[in-house]
Amino acid sequence: MRAQTETIAGERQTRHLPRWMRHTGLTAGAVILVIIVLMGVFAPLLAPQDPYEQNLLARIVPPVWYEGGSWEHPLGTDHLGRDYLARLLYGARVSVFIGVTVAFVSGIIGTVLGVTAGYFGGKTDVVISFLITARLALPVILVALAIVALFGSSLTVVVSVLGLLLWDRFALVMRATTQQIRDADFVMAAKVQGASTLQIIVQEILPNVATNLTVVATLEIAQAIVLEAALSFLGLGVPPPLPSWGLMLAEGKSFILFDPWLITIPGVLLFGLVLAINLVGDGLRDVTAPDSRN
Amino acid sequence: MSGDGGRPVVLELRDVSRIFRMSRGPFRRDTITAVDHVSLRVRQSDVLGIVGESGSGKTTLSKMMLGLLAPTSGDVLLDGKPLSDFSRRVLARRIQFVFQDPYSSLNPRRSIGSIIAQPLYIHGIGTRMEREKRARELLDVVGLPARVFDNAPGQLSGGQRQRVVIARALALNPKILVCDEPTSALDVSVQAQILNLLLDLRTEFDLTYVMVSHNLNVIEHMTTEVAVMYLGRIVELAEAGSIFREAAHPYTKILLRSAMTIAPGGGIPDVHFDRNDPAYKRPATPPLSLL
Amino acid sequence: MLLDVQQLSVDIPTAQGVLHAVQGISFSVDNGETLCIVGESGCGKSLTALALMNLLPRRAIRTAGRLAFSGTELQALSAAAMNKLRGENMAMIFQEPMTSLNPVFTIGDQMTDVLRQHRRVSQREARERAIYLLTRVGIGKAETRLGQYPHQLSGGLRQRVMIAMALMCDPKLIIADEPTTALDVTVQAELLRLLLSLQEEFGMGLLLITHDLGIVSRMADNVAVMYAGQIVESGPVISIFENPLHPYTQGLMACLPTPERKRMQHLRAIPGTVPALVGQLSGCRFRGRCPYAQPICAEDVALRPYAHDHAYRCVLPPDISLANAAVTLETNP
């Protein structure tokens, strides 16, 4: 018989108020991010015009707040007379799509490699660490340029190339976090219970590295978006007439002296998006690691 | 020895050693003998206490009993069969482990209910509902209220967490529990609760315990036999009561004198001894008389 | 009076409300005296030590009626003056020496720095004192040890270095917070013995903070038992152990497995856990776990005197309390 009864008078109340709301950077980033994603998702509804429809009679119409602008094209038109607002909205789609898919592809590669290296250690770790080092030695933009030049530019090629190149940070972070957790007592507990290696990795390791994974993923999304913009700017990203902010920057660069808004508007948006994603990433790291902040 | 009543030997260590290789720099490799030719027998319903300081090899020994580490030489036998004959799963149903630190041994990302049901899930026992029911029974067995079922480990106190660890260890109805310092991370008032629980469970489920600790008072109170380890060897093995009355080995005597029993105004005894003196490594004579 | 503390409180604001970690405790330590503060985790004993050294976490708020060291009111001191006092006249030994020794400096550098911060002595003199003290705390080949880094030493040796370092400036008071908890029992005994003999030799006051009643009984001149931020019983060591008056003190003594108790039998456990100290607190903090709790326990209890210097915070009269203690200590159901 068990005589004792634990009354739990002092049960610790760790009620988690929505902490993220109190983190200014995170909130600001999240708000910008949500707006941009919504822009992309509802682009067909929001866009005043077809983004592909050219109107050579109305080329480079300035935005409304400039002289000569009109509400017909609130942000004006580009050098082919396409509605700039419509292209920006659809461009948001492309940017967000590329960011998310690239982070997804590279996230899977990096997590598998990183967790494998971290969990098994030894020779496996040596081999995978070498792979990571080799990958870090590659200049991303040059390799991407070469491959795109070789295979021709399409959305699939851009996504695959970036996805296959950007897994290094995932692998590094996952390797380090897995190494920390690998020897935790609860992992040993699962072993004592007879769990298979796969069960241990899926049930014990992954839930504990998930927050780090999210943080890296946000940073990689930002990285992918910037790289896509860079590739597009160099003419080897998504092929025209697909609207992409990087491509819009590239197309606008010839008009930079006389019609600077062609550059500034997509530039500001790109800046805002990457900033927002980084704010969210940093914020998530702060919020999910409560101990390191006190 | 007398009084074993012909109880079967459930766990046996035959001349077990474990050597670790440490690399020190690219060309230097040291070997450390963590466990040095240890032989032990544990009979059904015994409580074997293993006492020793850090580095005495007691943790390595308990890991070998659980099959988490293979001996470098010698055999670990469970029910007379070598441990290597058992699959990890079959082993898990026979022998389980209670950890020292109730904070790191529970996955912080899981609920108490799923932690306790996890062994059943791993072994594919029962449906989801049945596993949940069993987990609730186990909560009751270890004296935890049903409402902690959905809590996260972080919401429980140290003592409550250690109860969860024990409930999880019991889920597969093992015969043997290896407890590594089960109360050293707990407050004294909670330590008594957990020790009482372990005593109750032993009678209720006819469990056999191997209890590893540096706390002589706990070992004295909880065990039937005590093995004293020093530098990888068992230097003394005796019935629990007798070792405290008439310790034979000089190291056991030192350990007994260092125990901080209550002695108001008693001062601290001088326990200085030469750690390199071979007398402390030599087993007491007659060696391992219990076997 | 070397150290005189009156009505010391430590409050820590948290998201759930104010945590009253230490609630108006008073005690004193004389030259050559050892006061042990004993209690379980979360009772406020470590924060008390940090409050004395003015080393509390930034959010914590310290209030005190009097906090006097050798007659100097610590609360009136500037940060610089407190720094000077700390290390020179008041030294502290922590539980984990690895975290309180700087890993990138040698033992010798750290020890001589302590002295040279407070005294105008040459490097050579400081080195000589370091060697002398390392030898005194039982470290052989002290001169080679001076050139070593903390990670090259075992836990026991590191704690010896910490003790030697605390002694560098000849402090009048040493505050030791669980100094041997992380160590093996034989090393623990050696270090405690060393602390006692050094204290006797140098006539320092020692404030020892621990959870281990065995250590308390052997080291202390006076004992303060803390529970949930309050001192629930205090007095001379013999009196406390022979006549424990507070049900918590009695419970602590009864729940230890000792050679006198019957083996493999139930120990007297204190049921339940420590209450949360957040928000408004009232009444006896122990009443939720106390076997003798009565309705009157919901009202605040003051420390009441029993005998010379022995006081306890309970409504039970001493004779009844002692009768209870006899029951608690002797029967083993």
mmCIF file of C-alpha atoms in Angstrom, chain C:
data_model
loop_
_atom_site.group_PDB
_atom_site.id
_atom_site.type_symbol
_atom_site.label_atom_id
_atom_site.label_comp_id
_atom_site.label_asym_id
_atom_site.label_seq_id
_atom_site.Cartn_x
_atom_site.Cartn_y
_atom_site.Cartn_z
ATOM 1 C CA MET C 1 29.069 41.090 16.088
ATOM 2 C CA LEU C 2 30.714 40.250 12.771
ATOM 3 C CA LEU C 3 27.587 39.976 10.651
ATOM 4 C CA ASP C 4 24.222 41.238 11.791
ATOM 5 C CA VAL C 5 21.226 40.755 9.527
ATOM 6 C CA GLN C 6 17.801 42.034 10.472
ATOM 7 C CA GLN C 7 14.623 41.583 8.441
ATOM 8 C CA LEU C 8 16.288 40.679 5.164
ATOM 9 C CA SER C 9 13.881 40.144 2.277
ATOM 10 C CA VAL C 10 14.436 39.275 -1.356
ATOM 11 C CA ASP C 11 11.608 39.764 -3.842
ATOM 12 C CA ILE C 12 11.796 38.721 -7.469
ATOM 13 C CA PRO C 13 9.177 40.074 -9.874
ATOM 14 C CA THR C 14 8.024 37.367 -12.286
ATOM 15 C CA ALA C 15 5.361 37.182 -14.978
ATOM 16 C CA GLN C 16 3.032 35.479 -12.479
ATOM 17 C CA GLY C 17 3.556 38.012 -9.704
ATOM 18 C CA VAL C 18 6.165 38.838 -7.108
ATOM 19 C CA LEU C 19 8.119 35.851 -5.843
ATOM 20 C CA HIS C 20 8.835 36.353 -2.142
ATOM 21 C CA ALA C 21 12.012 34.297 -2.064
ATOM 22 C CA VAL C 22 13.247 35.492 1.327
ATOM 23 C CA GLN C 23 10.796 36.998 3.787
ATOM 24 C CA GLY C 24 12.285 39.095 6.555
ATOM 25 C CA ILE C 25 14.888 36.791 8.044
ATOM 26 C CA SER C 26 17.250 37.822 10.848
ATOM 27 C CA PHE C 27 20.443 36.166 11.984
ATOM 28 C CA SER C 28 23.950 36.978 13.070
ATOM 29 C CA VAL C 29 27.417 35.453 12.866
ATOM 30 C CA ASP C 30 30.224 36.176 15.330
ATOM 31 C CA ASN C 31 33.967 35.904 14.852
ATOM 32 C CA GLY C 32 34.999 32.265 14.893
ATOM 33 C CA GLU C 33 31.381 31.129 14.807
ATOM 34 C CA THR C 34 29.766 28.782 12.303
ATOM 35 C CA LEU C 35 26.162 29.412 11.397
ATOM 36 C CA CYS C 36 24.526 26.821 9.194
ATOM 37 C CA ILE C 37 21.496 27.767 7.174
ATOM 38 C CA VAL C 38 19.756 24.541 6.311
ATOM 39 C CA GLY C 39 16.815 24.013 4.004
ATOM 40 C CA GLU C 40 15.636 22.377 0.824
ATOM 41 C CA SER C 41 15.826 23.686 -2.709
ATOM 42 C CA GLY C 42 13.774 26.827 -3.177
ATOM 43 C CA CYS C 43 13.711 27.792 0.500
ATOM 44 C CA GLY C 44 15.749 30.935 -0.184
ATOM 45 C CA LYS C 45 19.019 29.907 1.449
ATOM 46 C CA SER C 46 21.210 30.549 -1.600
ATOM 47 C CA LEU C 47 19.549 33.875 -2.346
ATOM 48 C CA THR C 48 20.238 34.878 1.237
ATOM 49 C CA ALA C 49 23.957 34.351 0.638
ATOM 50 C CA LEU C 50 23.855 36.255 -2.631
ATOM 51 C CA ALA C 51 21.927 39.079 -0.963
ATOM 52 C CA LEU C 52 24.661 39.450 1.653
ATOM 53 C CA MET C 53 27.324 39.649 -1.051
ATOM 54 C CA ASN C 54 25.167 41.999 -3.134
ATOM 55 C CA LEU C 55 25.369 39.498 -5.978
ATOM 56 C CA LEU C 56 21.652 38.954 -6.522
ATOM 57 C CA PRO C 57 20.260 38.590 -10.027
ATOM 58 C CA ARG C 58 19.499 41.993 -11.491
ATOM 59 C CA ARG C 59 15.719 41.709 -11.201
ATOM 60 C CA ALA C 60 15.778 40.772 -7.545
ATOM 61 C CA ILE C 61 14.956 43.437 -4.958
ATOM 62 C CA ARG C 62 16.752 43.360 -1.611
ATOM 63 C CA THR C 63 15.342 45.068 1.448
ATOM 64 C CA ALA C 64 16.667 44.835 4.956
ATOM 65 C CA GLY C 65 16.258 46.550 8.298
ATOM 66 C CA ARG C 66 19.928 46.127 9.011
ATOM 67 C CA LEU C 67 22.748 44.501 7.115
ATOM 68 C CA ALA C 68 25.835 45.191 9.134
ATOM 69 C CA PHE C 69 29.304 43.740 8.662
ATOM 70 C CA SER C 70 31.747 44.591 11.455
ATOM 71 C CA GLY C 71 29.510 47.522 12.289
ATOM 72 C CA THR C 72 29.423 48.867 8.712
ATOM 73 C CA GLU C 73 25.959 49.089 7.189
ATOM 74 C CA LEU C 74 26.290 47.320 3.834
ATOM 75 C CA GLN C 75 23.230 48.972 2.334
ATOM 76 C CA ALA C 76 24.867 52.384 2.668
ATOM 77 C CA LEU C 77 28.011 51.337 0.816
ATOM 78 C CA SER C 78 28.751 52.445 -2.723
ATOM 79 C CA ALA C 79 29.245 49.755 -5.349
ATOM 80 C CA ALA C 80 33.000 50.375 -5.242
ATOM 81 C CA ALA C 81 33.158 50.122 -1.458
ATOM 82 C CA MET C 82 31.098 46.922 -1.591
ATOM 83 C CA ASN C 83 33.487 45.492 -4.175
ATOM 84 C CA LYS C 84 36.364 46.291 -1.867
ATOM 85 C CA LEU C 85 34.680 44.625 1.073
ATOM 86 C CA ARG C 86 33.676 41.612 -0.962
ATOM 87 C CA GLY C 87 36.671 39.421 -1.594
ATOM 88 C CA GLU C 88 38.741 41.207 0.988
ATOM 89 C CA ASN C 89 36.691 40.824 4.146
ATOM 90 C CA MET C 90 33.858 38.622 2.953
ATOM 91 C CA ALA C 91 34.725 35.722 0.686
ATOM 92 C CA MET C 92 32.409 33.248 -0.913
ATOM 93 C CA ILE C 93 32.786 29.601 -1.917
ATOM 94 C CA PHE C 94 30.280 28.298 -4.432
ATOM 95 C CA GLN C 95 28.949 24.827 -5.065
ATOM 96 C CA GLU C 96 30.461 24.364 -8.505
ATOM 97 C CA PRO C 97 34.062 25.557 -8.560
ATOM 98 C CA MET C 98 34.306 25.046 -12.312
ATOM 99 C CA THR C 99 31.868 27.846 -12.992
ATOM 100 C CA SER C 100 33.392 30.214 -10.467
ATOM 101 C CA LEU C 101 36.959 29.789 -11.680
ATOM 102 C CA ASN C 102 37.847 31.521 -14.923
ATOM 103 C CA PRO C 103 38.792 28.800 -17.429
ATOM 104 C CA VAL C 104 41.244 30.944 -19.440
ATOM 105 C CA PHE C 105 43.498 31.990 -16.562
ATOM 106 C CA THR C 106 45.851 29.840 -14.541
ATOM 107 C CA ILE C 107 45.190 29.080 -10.904
ATOM 108 C CA GLY C 108 48.180 31.244 -9.994
ATOM 109 C CA ASP C 109 46.969 34.253 -11.976
ATOM 110 C CA GLN C 110 43.548 34.092 -10.394
ATOM 111 C CA MET C 111 44.842 33.700 -6.890
ATOM 112 C CA THR C 112 47.395 36.502 -7.088
ATOM 113 C CA ASP C 113 44.873 38.796 -8.797
ATOM 114 C CA VAL C 114 42.479 38.484 -5.879
ATOM 115 C CA LEU C 115 45.148 39.623 -3.475
ATOM 116 C CA ARG C 116 46.617 42.364 -5.665
ATOM 117 C CA GLN C 117 43.197 43.865 -6.264
ATOM 118 C CA HIS C 118 42.840 44.535 -2.577
ATOM 119 C CA ARG C 119 46.364 44.902 -1.220
ATOM 120 C CA ARG C 120 49.483 46.660 -2.378
ATOM 121 C CA VAL C 121 51.766 43.655 -2.586
ATOM 122 C CA SER C 122 54.307 42.587 -5.145
ATOM 123 C CA GLN C 123 53.651 39.777 -7.567
ATOM 124 C CA ARG C 124 56.245 37.731 -5.720
ATOM 125 C CA GLU C 125 54.639 38.200 -2.335
ATOM 126 C CA ALA C 126 51.254 37.317 -3.794
ATOM 127 C CA ARG C 127 52.723 34.184 -5.331
ATOM 128 C CA GLU C 128 54.280 33.171 -2.071
ATOM 129 C CA ARG C 129 50.995 33.594 -0.260
ATOM 130 C CA ALA C 130 49.222 31.547 -2.950
ATOM 131 C CA ILE C 131 51.755 28.738 -2.562
ATOM 132 C CA TYR C 132 51.438 28.875 1.202
ATOM 133 C CA LEU C 133 47.660 28.676 1.102
ATOM 134 C CA LEU C 134 47.548 25.914 -1.526
ATOM 135 C CA THR C 135 49.834 23.905 0.716
ATOM 136 C CA ARG C 136 47.629 24.704 3.703
ATOM 137 C CA VAL C 137 44.520 23.376 1.940
ATOM 138 C CA GLY C 138 46.354 20.165 1.237
ATOM 139 C CA ILE C 139 47.472 20.600 -2.343
ATOM 140 C CA GLY C 140 50.888 19.057 -2.925
ATOM 141 C CA LYS C 141 53.372 20.494 -5.419
ATOM 142 C CA ALA C 142 51.679 23.870 -5.085
ATOM 143 C CA GLU C 143 54.173 25.633 -7.311
ATOM 144 C CA THR C 144 53.342 23.507 -10.350
ATOM 145 C CA ARG C 145 49.615 23.823 -9.622
ATOM 146 C CA LEU C 146 49.915 27.604 -9.933
ATOM 147 C CA GLY C 147 50.686 27.223 -13.633
ATOM 148 C CA GLN C 148 47.714 24.947 -14.285
ATOM 149 C CA TYR C 149 44.275 25.789 -15.593
ATOM 150 C CA PRO C 150 41.066 24.928 -13.739
ATOM 151 C CA HIS C 151 40.096 22.135 -16.156
ATOM 152 C CA GLN C 152 43.339 20.310 -15.392
ATOM 153 C CA LEU C 153 42.240 19.743 -11.803
ATOM 154 C CA SER C 154 39.739 17.293 -10.369
ATOM 155 C CA GLY C 155 36.557 18.559 -8.716
ATOM 156 C CA GLY C 156 37.972 18.101 -5.245
ATOM 157 C CA LEU C 157 41.180 19.940 -6.087
ATOM 158 C CA ARG C 158 39.256 22.792 -7.694
ATOM 159 C CA GLN C 159 37.194 23.213 -4.551
ATOM 160 C CA ARG C 160 40.407 23.268 -2.507
ATOM 161 C CA VAL C 161 41.709 25.986 -4.819
ATOM 162 C CA MET C 162 38.468 27.904 -4.256
ATOM 163 C CA ILE C 163 38.972 27.694 -0.518
ATOM 164 C CA ALA C 164 42.592 28.816 -0.802
ATOM 165 C CA MET C 165 41.513 31.677 -3.043
ATOM 166 C CA ALA C 166 38.848 32.727 -0.558
ATOM 167 C CA LEU C 167 41.550 32.892 2.106
ATOM 168 C CA MET C 168 43.971 35.029 0.066
ATOM 169 C CA CYS C 169 42.991 38.312 1.713
ATOM 170 C CA ASP C 170 42.468 36.908 5.192
ATOM 171 C CA PRO C 171 38.702 37.409 5.191
ATOM 172 C CA LYS C 172 36.767 37.821 8.400
ATOM 173 C CA LEU C 173 33.746 35.960 7.054
ATOM 174 C CA ILE C 174 33.431 33.087 4.615
ATOM 175 C CA ILE C 175 30.112 32.325 3.027
ATOM 176 C CA ALA C 176 30.033 28.795 1.632
ATOM 177 C CA ASP C 177 27.020 27.741 -0.426
ATOM 178 C CA GLU C 178 26.787 23.937 -0.637
ATOM 179 C CA PRO C 179 30.585 23.793 -0.979
ATOM 180 C CA THR C 180 30.807 20.008 -1.102
ATOM 181 C CA THR C 181 27.527 18.893 -2.649
ATOM 182 C CA ALA C 182 29.081 18.049 -6.015
ATOM 183 C CA LEU C 183 31.903 16.033 -4.471
ATOM 184 C CA ASP C 184 32.431 12.439 -3.423
ATOM 185 C CA VAL C 185 31.792 11.618 0.215
ATOM 186 C CA THR C 186 35.414 11.055 1.160
ATOM 187 C CA VAL C 187 36.512 14.276 -0.539
ATOM 188 C CA GLN C 188 33.604 16.048 1.134
ATOM 189 C CA ALA C 189 34.707 14.901 4.555
ATOM 190 C CA GLU C 190 38.281 15.992 3.909
ATOM 191 C CA LEU C 191 37.218 19.441 2.729
ATOM 192 C CA LEU C 192 34.789 20.050 5.571
ATOM 193 C CA ARG C 193 37.443 19.045 8.057
ATOM 194 C CA LEU C 194 39.820 21.433 6.363
ATOM 195 C CA LEU C 195 37.279 24.274 6.516
ATOM 196 C CA LEU C 196 36.744 23.686 10.227
ATOM 197 C CA SER C 197 40.439 23.679 11.027
ATOM 198 C CA LEU C 198 41.150 26.755 8.912
ATOM 199 C CA GLN C 199 38.288 28.550 10.584
ATOM 200 C CA GLU C 200 39.674 27.718 13.976
ATOM 201 C CA GLU C 201 43.157 28.802 12.953
ATOM 202 C CA PHE C 202 42.172 32.128 11.394
ATOM 203 C CA GLY C 203 39.163 32.827 13.648
ATOM 204 C CA MET C 204 36.841 33.558 10.763
ATOM 205 C CA GLY C 205 33.090 33.584 10.853
ATOM 206 C CA LEU C 206 31.615 30.872 8.641
ATOM 207 C CA LEU C 207 28.168 31.001 7.112
ATOM 208 C CA LEU C 208 27.579 27.543 5.715
ATOM 209 C CA ILE C 209 24.576 26.934 3.525
ATOM 210 C CA THR C 210 23.571 23.335 2.989
ATOM 211 C CA HIS C 211 20.691 20.921 2.681
ATOM 212 C CA ASP C 212 22.535 18.168 4.546
ATOM 213 C CA LEU C 213 21.491 17.810 8.173
ATOM 214 C CA GLY C 214 24.423 15.514 8.901
ATOM 215 C CA ILE C 215 26.894 18.214 7.864
ATOM 216 C CA VAL C 216 24.950 20.797 9.858
ATOM 217 C CA SER C 217 25.042 18.723 13.007
ATOM 218 C CA ARG C 218 28.806 18.269 12.732
ATOM 219 C CA MET C 219 29.872 21.738 11.584
ATOM 220 C CA ALA C 220 27.490 24.240 13.137
ATOM 221 C CA ASP C 221 27.626 26.235 16.312
ATOM 222 C CA ASN C 222 24.246 27.694 15.507
ATOM 223 C CA VAL C 223 21.602 26.564 13.067
ATOM 224 C CA ALA C 224 18.867 28.371 11.161
ATOM 225 C CA VAL C 225 16.306 26.122 9.484
ATOM 226 C CA MET C 226 14.694 27.796 6.491
ATOM 227 C CA TYR C 227 11.439 26.808 4.894
ATOM 228 C CA ALA C 228 9.685 28.646 2.080
ATOM 229 C CA GLY C 229 11.617 31.882 2.577
ATOM 230 C CA GLN C 230 11.366 32.062 6.357
ATOM 231 C CA ILE C 231 13.491 30.923 9.247
ATOM 232 C CA VAL C 232 11.226 28.440 10.975
ATOM 233 C CA GLU C 233 13.617 27.474 13.732
ATOM 234 C CA SER C 234 16.969 28.689 14.951
ATOM 235 C CA GLY C 235 19.227 28.029 17.846
ATOM 236 C CA PRO C 236 22.401 26.336 19.099
ATOM 237 C CA VAL C 237 23.155 23.092 17.307
ATOM 238 C CA ILE C 238 22.750 20.778 20.293
ATOM 239 C CA SER C 239 19.433 22.327 21.266
ATOM 240 C CA ILE C 240 18.080 22.105 17.699
ATOM 241 C CA PHE C 241 18.997 18.465 17.266
ATOM 242 C CA GLU C 242 17.973 17.385 20.754
ATOM 243 C CA ASN C 243 14.784 19.397 20.920
ATOM 244 C CA PRO C 244 13.546 20.082 17.407
ATOM 245 C CA LEU C 245 10.409 22.142 17.951
ATOM 246 C CA HIS C 246 9.092 23.003 14.510
ATOM 247 C CA PRO C 247 7.201 20.169 12.784
ATOM 248 C CA TYR C 248 9.311 20.789 9.659
ATOM 249 C CA THR C 249 12.585 20.387 11.541
ATOM 250 C CA GLN C 250 11.190 17.260 13.142
ATOM 251 C CA GLY C 251 10.088 15.957 9.765
ATOM 252 C CA LEU C 252 13.485 16.601 8.193
ATOM 253 C CA MET C 253 15.225 14.673 10.929
ATOM 254 C CA ALA C 254 12.738 11.838 10.812
ATOM 255 C CA CYS C 255 12.853 11.264 7.065
ATOM 256 C CA LEU C 256 16.586 10.542 6.883
ATOM 257 C CA PRO C 257 17.567 6.945 6.479
ATOM 258 C CA THR C 258 20.006 6.378 9.340
ATOM 259 C CA PRO C 259 21.665 3.262 10.687
ATOM 260 C CA GLU C 260 19.339 3.317 13.692
ATOM 261 C CA ARG C 261 16.176 2.920 11.645
ATOM 262 C CA LYS C 262 14.844 -0.475 10.685
ATOM 263 C CA ARG C 263 16.035 -1.457 7.259
ATOM 264 C CA MET C 264 13.635 -1.951 4.354
ATOM 265 C CA GLN C 265 10.868 -0.198 6.310
ATOM 266 C CA HIS C 266 8.994 2.957 5.446
ATOM 267 C CA LEU C 267 10.701 6.213 6.289
ATOM 268 C CA ARG C 268 8.702 9.108 7.671
ATOM 269 C CA ALA C 269 8.233 11.178 4.546
ATOM 270 C CA ILE C 270 7.014 14.755 4.584
ATOM 271 C CA PRO C 271 4.066 14.591 2.207
ATOM 272 C CA GLY C 272 3.583 17.139 -0.540
ATOM 273 C CA THR C 273 5.928 19.757 -1.907
ATOM 274 C CA VAL C 274 7.067 23.273 -1.050
ATOM 275 C CA PRO C 275 4.386 25.929 -1.682
ATOM 276 C CA ALA C 276 4.768 28.485 -4.435
ATOM 277 C CA LEU C 277 5.996 31.772 -2.993
ATOM 278 C CA VAL C 278 4.303 33.984 -5.553
ATOM 279 C CA GLY C 279 1.773 36.622 -4.565
ATOM 280 C CA GLN C 280 0.289 37.299 -1.128
ATOM 281 C CA LEU C 281 1.484 34.810 1.471
ATOM 282 C CA SER C 282 -0.107 34.347 4.845
ATOM 283 C CA GLY C 283 -0.139 31.962 7.753
ATOM 284 C CA CYS C 284 2.309 29.205 8.462
ATOM 285 C CA ARG C 285 4.019 28.253 5.174
ATOM 286 C CA PHE C 286 4.286 24.640 6.299
ATOM 287 C CA ARG C 287 0.644 24.091 7.228
ATOM 288 C CA GLY C 288 -0.175 22.353 3.911
ATOM 289 C CA ARG C 289 2.247 19.548 4.786
ATOM 290 C CA CYS C 290 2.056 19.636 8.555
ATOM 291 C CA PRO C 291 0.528 16.694 10.426
ATOM 292 C CA TYR C 292 -0.507 19.004 13.284
ATOM 293 C CA ALA C 293 -2.098 21.772 11.210
ATOM 294 C CA GLN C 294 -5.039 23.550 12.850
ATOM 295 C CA PRO C 295 -7.322 26.375 11.715
ATOM 296 C CA ILE C 296 -5.199 28.885 13.634
ATOM 297 C CA CYS C 297 -2.237 28.066 11.404
ATOM 298 C CA ALA C 298 -3.843 30.144 8.646
ATOM 299 C CA GLU C 299 -2.757 33.216 10.624
ATOM 300 C CA ASP C 300 0.807 34.471 10.512
ATOM 301 C CA VAL C 301 3.082 32.982 13.142
ATOM 302 C CA ALA C 302 5.949 34.821 14.767
ATOM 303 C CA LEU C 303 9.185 33.234 15.920
ATOM 304 C CA ARG C 304 8.699 32.416 19.586
ATOM 305 C CA PRO C 305 11.514 31.858 22.061
ATOM 306 C CA TYR C 306 11.902 28.470 23.692
ATOM 307 C CA ALA C 307 15.159 28.470 25.537
ATOM 308 C CA HIS C 308 18.403 30.393 25.389
ATOM 309 C CA ASP C 309 18.708 31.561 21.751
ATOM 310 C CA HIS C 310 16.432 28.769 20.569
ATOM 311 C CA ALA C 311 13.321 30.015 18.771
ATOM 312 C CA TYR C 312 10.719 28.439 16.507
ATOM 313 C CA ARG C 313 7.828 29.569 14.330
ATOM 314 C CA CYS C 314 4.876 27.409 15.329
ATOM 315 C CA VAL C 315 1.729 27.775 17.410
ATOM 316 C CA LEU C 316 2.322 24.492 19.225
ATOM 317 C CA PRO C 317 3.594 24.972 22.790
ATOM 318 C CA PRO C 318 7.061 23.490 23.293
ATOM 319 C CA ASP C 319 5.943 20.609 25.498
ATOM 320 C CA ILE C 320 3.385 19.397 22.960
ATOM 321 C CA SER C 321 5.791 19.958 20.113
ATOM 322 C CA LEU C 322 8.487 17.969 21.819
ATOM 323 C CA ALA C 323 6.050 15.164 22.562
ATOM 324 C CA ASN C 324 5.258 15.136 18.853
ATOM 325 C CA ALA C 325 8.940 15.089 18.034
ATOM 326 C CA ALA C 326 9.382 12.017 20.165
ATOM 327 C CA VAL C 327 6.568 10.343 18.260
ATOM 328 C CA THR C 328 7.971 11.404 14.911
ATOM 329 C CA LEU C 329 11.512 10.423 15.640
ATOM 330 C CA GLU C 330 11.055 7.165 17.440
ATOM 331 C CA THR C 331 8.199 5.356 15.789
ATOM 332 C CA ASN C 332 8.665 3.986 12.344
ATOM 333 C CA PRO C 333 5.291 2.914 11.091
#
